[in-house]
Coordinates of C-alpha atoms in Angstrom, one line a residue:
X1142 CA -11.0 12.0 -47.3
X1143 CA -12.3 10.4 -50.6
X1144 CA -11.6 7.2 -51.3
X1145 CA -12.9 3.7 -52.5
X1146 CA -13.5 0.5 -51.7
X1147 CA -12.7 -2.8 -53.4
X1148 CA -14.2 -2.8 -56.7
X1149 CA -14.1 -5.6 -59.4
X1150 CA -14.5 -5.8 -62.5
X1151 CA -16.0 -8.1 -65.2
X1152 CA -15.8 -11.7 -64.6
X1153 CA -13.3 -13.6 -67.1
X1154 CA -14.1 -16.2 -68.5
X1155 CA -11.4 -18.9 -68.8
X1156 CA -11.0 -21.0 -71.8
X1157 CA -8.7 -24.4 -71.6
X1158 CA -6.0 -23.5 -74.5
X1159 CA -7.3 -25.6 -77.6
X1160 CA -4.5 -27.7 -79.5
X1161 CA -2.7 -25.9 -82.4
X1162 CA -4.6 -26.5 -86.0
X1163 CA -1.0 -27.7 -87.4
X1164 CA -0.3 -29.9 -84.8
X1165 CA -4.2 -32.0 -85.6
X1166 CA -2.7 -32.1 -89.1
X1167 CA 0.1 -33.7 -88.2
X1168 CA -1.3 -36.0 -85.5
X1169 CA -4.0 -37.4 -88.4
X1170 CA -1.3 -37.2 -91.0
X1171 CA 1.0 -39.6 -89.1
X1172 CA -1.6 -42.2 -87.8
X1173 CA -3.1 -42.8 -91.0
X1174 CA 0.6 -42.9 -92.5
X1175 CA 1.3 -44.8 -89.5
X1176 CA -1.7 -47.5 -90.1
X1177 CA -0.9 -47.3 -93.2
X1178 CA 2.3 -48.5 -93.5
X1179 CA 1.9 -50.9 -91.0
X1180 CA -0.8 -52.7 -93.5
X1181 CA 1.5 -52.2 -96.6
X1182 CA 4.2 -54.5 -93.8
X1183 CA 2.0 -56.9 -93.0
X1184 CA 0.9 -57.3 -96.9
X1185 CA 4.4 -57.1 -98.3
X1186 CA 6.0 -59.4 -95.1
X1187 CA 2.6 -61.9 -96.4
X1188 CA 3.5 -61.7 -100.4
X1189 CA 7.1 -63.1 -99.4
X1190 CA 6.2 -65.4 -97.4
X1191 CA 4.0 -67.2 -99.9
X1192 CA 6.6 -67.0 -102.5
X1193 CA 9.2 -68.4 -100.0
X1194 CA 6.8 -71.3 -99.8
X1195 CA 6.2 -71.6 -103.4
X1196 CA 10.2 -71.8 -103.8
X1197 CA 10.6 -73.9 -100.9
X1198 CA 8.0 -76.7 -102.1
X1199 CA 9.6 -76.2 -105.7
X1200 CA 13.1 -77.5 -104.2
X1201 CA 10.8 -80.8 -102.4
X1202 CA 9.2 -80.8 -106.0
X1203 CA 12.8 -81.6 -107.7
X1204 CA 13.5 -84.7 -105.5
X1205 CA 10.2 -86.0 -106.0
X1206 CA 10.8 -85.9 -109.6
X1207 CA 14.2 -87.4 -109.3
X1208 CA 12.3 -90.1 -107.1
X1209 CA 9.7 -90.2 -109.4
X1210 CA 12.5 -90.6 -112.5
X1211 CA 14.6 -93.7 -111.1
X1212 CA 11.6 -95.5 -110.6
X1213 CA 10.0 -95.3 -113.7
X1214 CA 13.5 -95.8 -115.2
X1215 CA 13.5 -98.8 -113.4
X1216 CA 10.6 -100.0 -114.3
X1217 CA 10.9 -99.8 -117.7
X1218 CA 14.1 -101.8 -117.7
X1219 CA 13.0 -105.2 -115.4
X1220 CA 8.9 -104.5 -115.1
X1221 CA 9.5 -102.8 -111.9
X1222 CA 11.3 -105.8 -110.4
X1223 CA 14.0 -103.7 -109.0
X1224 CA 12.1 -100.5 -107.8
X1225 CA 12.3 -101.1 -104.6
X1226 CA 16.1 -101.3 -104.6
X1227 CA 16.6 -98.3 -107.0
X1228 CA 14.5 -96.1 -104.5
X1229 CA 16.8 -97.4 -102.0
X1230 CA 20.1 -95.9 -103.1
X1231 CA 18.8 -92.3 -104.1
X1232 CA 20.7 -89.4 -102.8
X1233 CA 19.9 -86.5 -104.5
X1234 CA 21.7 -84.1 -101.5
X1235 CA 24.1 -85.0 -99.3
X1236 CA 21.6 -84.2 -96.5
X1237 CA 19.5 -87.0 -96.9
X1238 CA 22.5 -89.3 -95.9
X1239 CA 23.2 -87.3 -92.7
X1240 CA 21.3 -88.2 -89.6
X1241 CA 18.3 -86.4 -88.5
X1242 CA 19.9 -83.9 -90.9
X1243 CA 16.2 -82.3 -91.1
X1244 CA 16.0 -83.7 -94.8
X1245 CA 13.8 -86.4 -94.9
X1246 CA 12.2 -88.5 -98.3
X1247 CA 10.0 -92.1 -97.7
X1248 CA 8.1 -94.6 -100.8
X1249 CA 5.6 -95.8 -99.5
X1250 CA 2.6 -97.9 -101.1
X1251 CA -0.4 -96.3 -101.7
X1252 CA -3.0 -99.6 -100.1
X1253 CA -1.1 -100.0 -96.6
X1254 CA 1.6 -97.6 -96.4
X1255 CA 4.3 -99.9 -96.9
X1256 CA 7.1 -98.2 -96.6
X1257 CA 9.4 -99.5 -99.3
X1258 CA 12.2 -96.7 -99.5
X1259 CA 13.5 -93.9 -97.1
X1260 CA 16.2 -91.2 -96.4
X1261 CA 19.3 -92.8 -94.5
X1262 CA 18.6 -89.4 -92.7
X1263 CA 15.6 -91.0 -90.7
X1264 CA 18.4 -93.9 -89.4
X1265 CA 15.2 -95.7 -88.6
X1266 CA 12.6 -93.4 -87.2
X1267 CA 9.0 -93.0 -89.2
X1268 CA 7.8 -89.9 -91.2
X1269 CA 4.7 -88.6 -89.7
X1270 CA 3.0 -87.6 -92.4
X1271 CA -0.6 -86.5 -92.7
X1272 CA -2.9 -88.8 -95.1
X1273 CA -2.8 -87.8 -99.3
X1274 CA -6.2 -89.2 -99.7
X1275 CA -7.2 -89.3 -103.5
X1276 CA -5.3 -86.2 -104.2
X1277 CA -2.6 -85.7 -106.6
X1278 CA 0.0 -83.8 -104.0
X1279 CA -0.1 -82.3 -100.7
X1280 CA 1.9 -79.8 -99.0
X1281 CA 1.9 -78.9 -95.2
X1282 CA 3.5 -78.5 -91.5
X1283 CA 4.5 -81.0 -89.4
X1284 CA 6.5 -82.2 -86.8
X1285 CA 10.0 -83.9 -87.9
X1286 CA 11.7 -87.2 -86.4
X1287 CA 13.9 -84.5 -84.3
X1288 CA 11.2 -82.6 -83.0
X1289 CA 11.9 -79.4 -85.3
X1290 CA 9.3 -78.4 -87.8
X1291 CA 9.5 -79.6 -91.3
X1292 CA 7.1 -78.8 -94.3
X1293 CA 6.3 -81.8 -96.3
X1294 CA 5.7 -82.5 -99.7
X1295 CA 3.4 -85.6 -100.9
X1296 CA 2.8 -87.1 -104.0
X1297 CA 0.3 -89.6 -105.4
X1298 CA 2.3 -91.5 -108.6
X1299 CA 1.8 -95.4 -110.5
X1300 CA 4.6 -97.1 -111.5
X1301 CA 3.0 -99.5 -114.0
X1302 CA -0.2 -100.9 -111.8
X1303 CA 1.1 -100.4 -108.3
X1304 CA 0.4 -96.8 -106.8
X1305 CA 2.9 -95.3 -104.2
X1306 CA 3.1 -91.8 -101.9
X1307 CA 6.1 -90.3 -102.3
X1308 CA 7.0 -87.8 -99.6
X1309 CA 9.8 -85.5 -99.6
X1310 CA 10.7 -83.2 -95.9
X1311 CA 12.7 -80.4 -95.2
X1312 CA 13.1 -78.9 -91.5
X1313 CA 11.9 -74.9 -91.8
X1314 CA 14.2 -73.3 -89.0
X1315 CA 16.0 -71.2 -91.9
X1316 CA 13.0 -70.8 -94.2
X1317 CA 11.3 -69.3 -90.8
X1318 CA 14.9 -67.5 -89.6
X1319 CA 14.2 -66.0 -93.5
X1320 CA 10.9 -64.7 -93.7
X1321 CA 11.6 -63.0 -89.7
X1322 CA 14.7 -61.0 -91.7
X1323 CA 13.1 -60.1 -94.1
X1324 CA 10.5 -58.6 -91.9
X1325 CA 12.8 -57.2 -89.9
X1326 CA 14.3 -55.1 -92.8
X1327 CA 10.9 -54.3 -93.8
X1328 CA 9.7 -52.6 -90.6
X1329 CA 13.6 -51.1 -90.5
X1330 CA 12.4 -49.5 -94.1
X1331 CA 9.1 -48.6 -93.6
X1332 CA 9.7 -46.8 -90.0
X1333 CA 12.4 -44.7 -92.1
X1334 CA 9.6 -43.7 -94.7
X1335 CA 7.2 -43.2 -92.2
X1336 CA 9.7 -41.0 -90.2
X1337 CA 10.2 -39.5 -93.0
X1338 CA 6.8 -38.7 -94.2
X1339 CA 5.9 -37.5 -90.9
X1340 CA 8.9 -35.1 -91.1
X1341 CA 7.8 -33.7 -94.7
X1342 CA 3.9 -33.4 -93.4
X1343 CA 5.7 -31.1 -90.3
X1344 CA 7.3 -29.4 -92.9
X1345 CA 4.1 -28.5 -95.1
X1346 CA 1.7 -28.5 -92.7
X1347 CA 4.4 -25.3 -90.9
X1348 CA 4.9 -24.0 -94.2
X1349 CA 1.6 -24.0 -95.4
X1350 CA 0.0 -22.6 -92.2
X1351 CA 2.9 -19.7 -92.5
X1352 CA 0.7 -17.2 -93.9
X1353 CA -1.5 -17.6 -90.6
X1354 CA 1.2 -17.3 -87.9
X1355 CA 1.9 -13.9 -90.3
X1356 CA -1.6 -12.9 -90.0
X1357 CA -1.8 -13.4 -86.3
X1358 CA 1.0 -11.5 -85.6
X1359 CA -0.2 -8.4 -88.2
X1360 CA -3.0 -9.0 -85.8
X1361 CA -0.8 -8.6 -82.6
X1362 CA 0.9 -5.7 -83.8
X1363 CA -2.5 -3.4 -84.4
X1364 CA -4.0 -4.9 -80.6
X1365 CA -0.3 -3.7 -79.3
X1366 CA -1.1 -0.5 -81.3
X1367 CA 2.2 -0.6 -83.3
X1368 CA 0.3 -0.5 -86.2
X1369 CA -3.5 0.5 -87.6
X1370 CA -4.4 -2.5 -90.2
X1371 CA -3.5 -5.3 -90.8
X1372 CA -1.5 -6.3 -94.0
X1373 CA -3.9 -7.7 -96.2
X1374 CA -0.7 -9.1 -98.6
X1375 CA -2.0 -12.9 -98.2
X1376 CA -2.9 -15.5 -100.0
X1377 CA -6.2 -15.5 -101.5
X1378 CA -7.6 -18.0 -99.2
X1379 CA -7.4 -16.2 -96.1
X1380 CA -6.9 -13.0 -97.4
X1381 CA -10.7 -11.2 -97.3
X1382 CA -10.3 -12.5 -93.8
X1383 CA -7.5 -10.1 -93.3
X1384 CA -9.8 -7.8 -95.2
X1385 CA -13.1 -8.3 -92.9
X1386 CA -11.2 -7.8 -89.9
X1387 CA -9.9 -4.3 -91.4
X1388 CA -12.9 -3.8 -92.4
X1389 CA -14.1 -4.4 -88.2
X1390 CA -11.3 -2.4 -86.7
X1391 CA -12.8 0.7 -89.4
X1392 CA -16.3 0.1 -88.6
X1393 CA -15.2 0.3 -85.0
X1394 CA -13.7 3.3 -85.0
X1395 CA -15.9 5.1 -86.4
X1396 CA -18.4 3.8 -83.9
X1397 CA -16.2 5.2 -80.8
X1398 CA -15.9 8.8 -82.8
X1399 CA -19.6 9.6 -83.5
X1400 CA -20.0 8.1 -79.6
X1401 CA -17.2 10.5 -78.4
X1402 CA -19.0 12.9 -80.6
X1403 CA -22.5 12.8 -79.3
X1404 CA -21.1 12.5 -75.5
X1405 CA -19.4 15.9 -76.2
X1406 CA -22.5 17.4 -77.7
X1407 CA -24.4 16.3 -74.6
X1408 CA -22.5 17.5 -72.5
X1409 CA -22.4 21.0 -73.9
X1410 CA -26.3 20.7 -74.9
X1411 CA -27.0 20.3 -71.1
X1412 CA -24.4 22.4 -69.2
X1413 CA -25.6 25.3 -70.4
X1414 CA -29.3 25.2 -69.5
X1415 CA -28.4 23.7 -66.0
X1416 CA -25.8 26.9 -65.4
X1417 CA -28.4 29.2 -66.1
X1418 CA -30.9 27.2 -64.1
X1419 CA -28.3 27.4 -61.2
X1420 CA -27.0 30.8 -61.6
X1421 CA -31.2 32.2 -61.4
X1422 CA -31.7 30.3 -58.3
X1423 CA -29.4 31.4 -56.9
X1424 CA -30.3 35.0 -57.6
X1425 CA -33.5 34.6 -56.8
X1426 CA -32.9 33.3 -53.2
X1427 CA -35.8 31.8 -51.1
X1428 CA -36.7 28.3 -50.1
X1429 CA -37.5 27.1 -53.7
X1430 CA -34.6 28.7 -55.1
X1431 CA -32.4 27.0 -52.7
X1432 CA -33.8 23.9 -53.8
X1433 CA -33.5 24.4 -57.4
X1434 CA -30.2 24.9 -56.9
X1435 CA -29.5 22.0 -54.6
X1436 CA -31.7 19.8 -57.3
X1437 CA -29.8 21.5 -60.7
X1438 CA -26.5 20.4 -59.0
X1439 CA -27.3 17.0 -58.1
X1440 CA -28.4 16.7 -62.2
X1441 CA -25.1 18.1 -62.8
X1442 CA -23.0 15.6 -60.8
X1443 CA -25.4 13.1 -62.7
X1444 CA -24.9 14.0 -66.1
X1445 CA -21.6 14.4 -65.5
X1446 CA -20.5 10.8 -64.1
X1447 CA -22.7 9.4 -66.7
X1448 CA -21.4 11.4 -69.6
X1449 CA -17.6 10.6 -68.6
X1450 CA -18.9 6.6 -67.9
X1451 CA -20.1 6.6 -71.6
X1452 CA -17.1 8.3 -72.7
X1453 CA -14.7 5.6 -71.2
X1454 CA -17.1 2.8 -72.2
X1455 CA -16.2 4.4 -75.8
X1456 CA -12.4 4.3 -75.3
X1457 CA -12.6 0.8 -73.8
X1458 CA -13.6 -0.7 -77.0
X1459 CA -11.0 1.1 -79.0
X1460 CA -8.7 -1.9 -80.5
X1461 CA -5.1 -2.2 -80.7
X1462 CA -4.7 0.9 -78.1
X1463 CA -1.8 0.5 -75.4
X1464 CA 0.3 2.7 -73.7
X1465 CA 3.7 2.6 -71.4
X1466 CA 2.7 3.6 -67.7
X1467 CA 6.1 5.2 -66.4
X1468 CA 5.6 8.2 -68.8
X1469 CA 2.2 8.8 -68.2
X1470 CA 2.9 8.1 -64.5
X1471 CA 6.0 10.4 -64.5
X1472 CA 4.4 13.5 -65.8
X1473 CA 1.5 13.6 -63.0
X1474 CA 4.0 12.9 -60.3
X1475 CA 6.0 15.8 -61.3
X1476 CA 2.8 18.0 -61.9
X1477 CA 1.7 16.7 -58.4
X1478 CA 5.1 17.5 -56.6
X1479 CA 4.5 21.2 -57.9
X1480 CA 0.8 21.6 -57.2
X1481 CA 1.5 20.9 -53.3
X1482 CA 4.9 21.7 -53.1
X1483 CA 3.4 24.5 -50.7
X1484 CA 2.1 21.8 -48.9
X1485 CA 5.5 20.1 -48.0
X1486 CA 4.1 17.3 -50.1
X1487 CA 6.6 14.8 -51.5
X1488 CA 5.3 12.0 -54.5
X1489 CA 7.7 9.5 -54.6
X1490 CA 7.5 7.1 -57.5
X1491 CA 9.0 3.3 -57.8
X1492 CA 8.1 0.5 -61.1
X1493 CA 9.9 -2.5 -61.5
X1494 CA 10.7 -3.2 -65.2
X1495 CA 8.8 -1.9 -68.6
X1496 CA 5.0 -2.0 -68.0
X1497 CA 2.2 -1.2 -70.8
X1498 CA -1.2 -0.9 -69.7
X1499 CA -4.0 -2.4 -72.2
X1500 CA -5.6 1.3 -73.2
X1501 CA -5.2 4.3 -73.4
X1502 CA -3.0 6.5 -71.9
X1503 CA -5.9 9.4 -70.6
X1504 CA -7.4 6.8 -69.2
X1505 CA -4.7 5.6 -67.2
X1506 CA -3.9 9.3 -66.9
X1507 CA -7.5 10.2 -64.9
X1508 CA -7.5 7.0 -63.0
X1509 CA -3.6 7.6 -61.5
X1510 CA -4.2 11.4 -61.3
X1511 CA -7.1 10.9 -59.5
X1512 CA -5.5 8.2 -56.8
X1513 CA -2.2 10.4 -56.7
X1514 CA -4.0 13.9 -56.2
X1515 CA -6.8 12.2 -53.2
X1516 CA -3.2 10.4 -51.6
X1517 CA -2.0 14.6 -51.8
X1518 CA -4.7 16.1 -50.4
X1519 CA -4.8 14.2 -47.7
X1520 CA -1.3 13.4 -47.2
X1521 CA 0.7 15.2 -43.8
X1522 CA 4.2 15.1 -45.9
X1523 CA 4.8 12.0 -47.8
X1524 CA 2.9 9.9 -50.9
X1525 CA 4.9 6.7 -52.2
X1526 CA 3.3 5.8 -56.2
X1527 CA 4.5 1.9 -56.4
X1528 CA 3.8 0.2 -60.0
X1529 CA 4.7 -3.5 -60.4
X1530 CA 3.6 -6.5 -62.8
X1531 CA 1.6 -9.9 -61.8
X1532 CA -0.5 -12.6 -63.4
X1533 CA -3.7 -12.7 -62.4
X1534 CA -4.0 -16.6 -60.7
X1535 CA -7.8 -17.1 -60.9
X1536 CA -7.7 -15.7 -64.7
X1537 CA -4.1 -16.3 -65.8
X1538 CA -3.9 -12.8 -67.3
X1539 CA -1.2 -10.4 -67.2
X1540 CA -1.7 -7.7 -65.2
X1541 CA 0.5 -5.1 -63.4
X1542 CA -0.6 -3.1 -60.2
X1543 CA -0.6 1.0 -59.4
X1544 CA -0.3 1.3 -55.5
X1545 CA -0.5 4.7 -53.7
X1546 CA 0.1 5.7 -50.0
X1547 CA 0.1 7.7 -48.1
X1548 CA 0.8 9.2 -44.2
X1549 CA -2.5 10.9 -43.8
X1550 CA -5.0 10.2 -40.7
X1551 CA -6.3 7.0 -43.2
X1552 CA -9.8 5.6 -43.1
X1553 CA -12.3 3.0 -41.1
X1554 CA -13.2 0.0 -42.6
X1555 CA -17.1 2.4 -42.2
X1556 CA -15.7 5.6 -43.9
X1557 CA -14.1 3.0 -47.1
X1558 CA -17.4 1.5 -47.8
X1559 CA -19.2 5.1 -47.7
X1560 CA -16.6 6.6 -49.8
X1561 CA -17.5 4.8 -52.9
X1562 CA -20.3 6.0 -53.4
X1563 CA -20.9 8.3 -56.2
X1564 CA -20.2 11.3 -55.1
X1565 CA -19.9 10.9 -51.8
X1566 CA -18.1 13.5 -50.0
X1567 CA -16.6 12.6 -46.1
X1568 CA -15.5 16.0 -46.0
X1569 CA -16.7 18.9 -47.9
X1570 CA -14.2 21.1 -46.4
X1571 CA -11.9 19.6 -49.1
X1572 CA -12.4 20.5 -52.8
X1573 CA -14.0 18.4 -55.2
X1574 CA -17.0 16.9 -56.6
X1575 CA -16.4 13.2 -55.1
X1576 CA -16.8 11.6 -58.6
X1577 CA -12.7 11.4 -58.7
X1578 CA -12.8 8.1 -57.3
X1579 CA -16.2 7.1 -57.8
X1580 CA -14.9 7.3 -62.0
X1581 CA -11.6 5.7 -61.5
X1582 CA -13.7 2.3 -60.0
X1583 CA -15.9 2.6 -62.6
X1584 CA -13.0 2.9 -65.3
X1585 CA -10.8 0.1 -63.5
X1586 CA -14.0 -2.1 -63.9
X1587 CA -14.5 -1.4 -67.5
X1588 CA -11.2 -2.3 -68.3
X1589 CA -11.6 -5.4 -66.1
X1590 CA -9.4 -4.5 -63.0
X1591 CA -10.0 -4.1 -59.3
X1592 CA -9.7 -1.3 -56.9
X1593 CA -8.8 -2.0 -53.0
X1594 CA -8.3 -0.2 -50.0
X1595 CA -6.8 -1.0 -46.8
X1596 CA -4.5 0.4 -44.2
X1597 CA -0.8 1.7 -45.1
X1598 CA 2.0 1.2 -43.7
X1599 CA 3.2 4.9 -43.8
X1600 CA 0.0 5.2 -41.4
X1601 CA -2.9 6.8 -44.2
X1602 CA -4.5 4.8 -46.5
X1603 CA -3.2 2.6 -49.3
X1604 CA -4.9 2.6 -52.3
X1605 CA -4.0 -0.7 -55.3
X1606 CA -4.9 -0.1 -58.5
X1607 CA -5.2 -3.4 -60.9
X1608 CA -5.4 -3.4 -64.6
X1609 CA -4.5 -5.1 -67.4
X1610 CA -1.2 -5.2 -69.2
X1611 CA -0.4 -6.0 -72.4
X1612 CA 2.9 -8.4 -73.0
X1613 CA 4.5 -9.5 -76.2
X1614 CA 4.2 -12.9 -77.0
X1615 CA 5.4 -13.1 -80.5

């Protein structure tokens, strides 16, 4: 019995999936919206805050000036006589009456910072205040008599030749409790722009790549073999893209033709000369015409497994070219279950689901006719066809399987590795040229699958068949 051995095919090369082109747009789109809205925050947040200062220092400003007023008015009515008192009874806002209300206002003298007027508000307790020097006003942070922050106001006046500091306090808790709510709302705001921004760059960036996912799956539907070009009815950017790739899938078939063409002249160029060569050896008898013969036939076998390798190395690169197994498996069991129905032969067949194999259906009509009919020959009653789907685990791709047993007298682990070789025959009692499975490993490995053998459990050999199948992802 024929067989063959494990066989594999052409190492895969396994790429890590690369992240999608729309979702790099969007990534880069949102950080840089991201950053920069966070920097339009920070500057808006900033521009507040120095205008709540501004208008904070302008309400210490107004009670300077009213200081400022009574004393001059003062002044101007006794020589300054009275200033001290007049200073004494201001109370511009009820707060600077109230205790440790947080609104503070001191006269002091400019020389020793004698402190001739201040806030009932301090009941007592001294303004720390940092030194005015020779400027005309100062404005700045600084702990109040309670502990609490306050933001003081100086100012450097003369009333008539004496010059005093005047210095006007307010406690910041709600100029602070402010500025944090109007952050607050800001971030709110900006995080619902910047949601939404993100949203309408999702939006264009799918929209706009559109066109693509439709060229990929015109693409899809020629590899799948649903259709022969791919629609071209794009826009102009990535339209002679669409119209290359035509132009590929053209170019290559017409390459596999004039290949399937030159194979068939070949073949017919050099049958005829060998037959003839055969056909007068074998007339001619003798010695050397016995080995003529013997020689014409091994070129035969020769040309022949190289002329149907080239042929299938031709079909393999066919594109978009797919085919549903249980048909083409169907019809050979059926032809099978005639051919040896004088045999008491019985094929049985078994697939789980819808498979379709990734090229074309003679192909996967030699290979399986060629497993099915060795399983027959050498079958005592019974051959089980088994096809069922897997994912390759050291490649990830999908693949489906063709198993045939059978309850025939089987082979050594010896007789499976001598039986693939090319033409090998174990017993020439039984027709055939040996190539039969010798071109179905070759095939498998063209198209990238694997051949086994090993013992079956009906008691003959088992022979699994792995190729690759072609699923529908859109």
């Amino acid at each position: 019995m024929t067989s063959e051995a494990s066989t594999a095919g052409e190492p895969q090369t396994v790429r890590k999936p690369q992240r999608s082109l729309a979702a790099r747009l969007v990534f880069v789109a949102a950080v840089w919206s991201t950053v920069a809205l966070a920097l339009a925050g920070v500057f808006l947040v900033s521009l507040y805050q120095r205008a709540s200062e501004r208008a904070f220092d302008s309400q210490l400003e107004i009670h300077i000036n009213a200081l400022i007023s009574g004393m001059l008015e003062t002044d101007a009515a006794d020589d300054g006589a009275s200033a001290t008192l007049s200073v004494a009874d201001y109370s511009g806002d009820p707060r600077f009456s109230l205790p440790l209300s947080g609104w503070y206002w001191t006269v002091r003298r400019a020389g020793n910072a004698e402190i001739i007027g201040a806030s009932k508000s301090l009941v007592g307790d001294p303004l720390n205040v940092p030194a005015i020097g020779d400027k005309e006003s100062s404005a700045g942070f600084v702990a109040g008599p309670g502990g609490d922050e306050i933001r003081v106001l100086q100012q450097n006046i003369s009333v008539g030749e004496t010059p005093y500091i005047i210095a006007v306090a307010a406690a910041t808790a709600d100029f602070w409790a402010d500025i944090y709510e109007f952050g607050r709302m800001v971030a709110l705001t900006l995080c619902i722009v910047g949601l939404g921004l993100i949203l309408a760059i999702f939006l264009q960036v799918r929209i706009g790549l559109k066109p693509l996912a439709r060229l990929g799956a015109s693409l899809s539907a020629v590899r799948q073999g649903e259709a022969e070009r791919i629609d071209e009815a794009l826009p102009r950017e990535i339209a002679p893209l669409a119209v290359e790739l035509n132009a590929l899938i053209g170019s290559n078939k017409e390459i596999v033709e004039r290949a399937r063409t030159h194979v068939g002249n070949l073949a017919h160029g050099l049958k005829t000369p060998l037959s003839v060569i055969s056909n007068e050896a074998r007339t001619a008898g003798g010695p050397l015409a016995d080995k003529v013969s013997e020689q014409a036939q091994i070129m035969s076998t020769q040309i022949q497994h190289h002329l149907e390798r080239a042929r299938m190395a031709a079909q393999r690169r066919v594109i978009g070219v797919s085919c549903e197994t249980e048909p083409v498996l169907s019809r050979l069991i059926r032809a099978m279950n005639k051919i040896y129905q004088d045999n008491g032969i019985a094929v049985g067949f078994e697939q789980s689901g819808e498979i379709r194999f990734r090229g074309e259906s003679q192909d996967l009509e030699e290979m399986g006719g060629n497993l099915i009919d060795n399983a027959c020959k050498w079958a005592a009653a019974r051959v089980s066809v088994t096809v069922a789907s897997l994912i390759d685990p050291a490649t990830n791709r999908d693949m489906f399987t063709i198993t045939v047993e059978d309850d025939g007298p089987g082979l050594t682990l010896e007789e499976r590795a001598e039986a693939v070789k090319r033409g090998r025959r174990l017993d020439e009692t039984v027709p055939g040229t040996g190539l039969g499975l010798s071109i179905v490993a070759d095939l498998a490995a063209l198209y990238g699958g694997t051949l086994e053998l090993d013992g079956s459990a009906l008691g003959g050999l088992k022979a699994r068949l792995t190729l690759p199948a072609l699923v529908d992802r859109r």
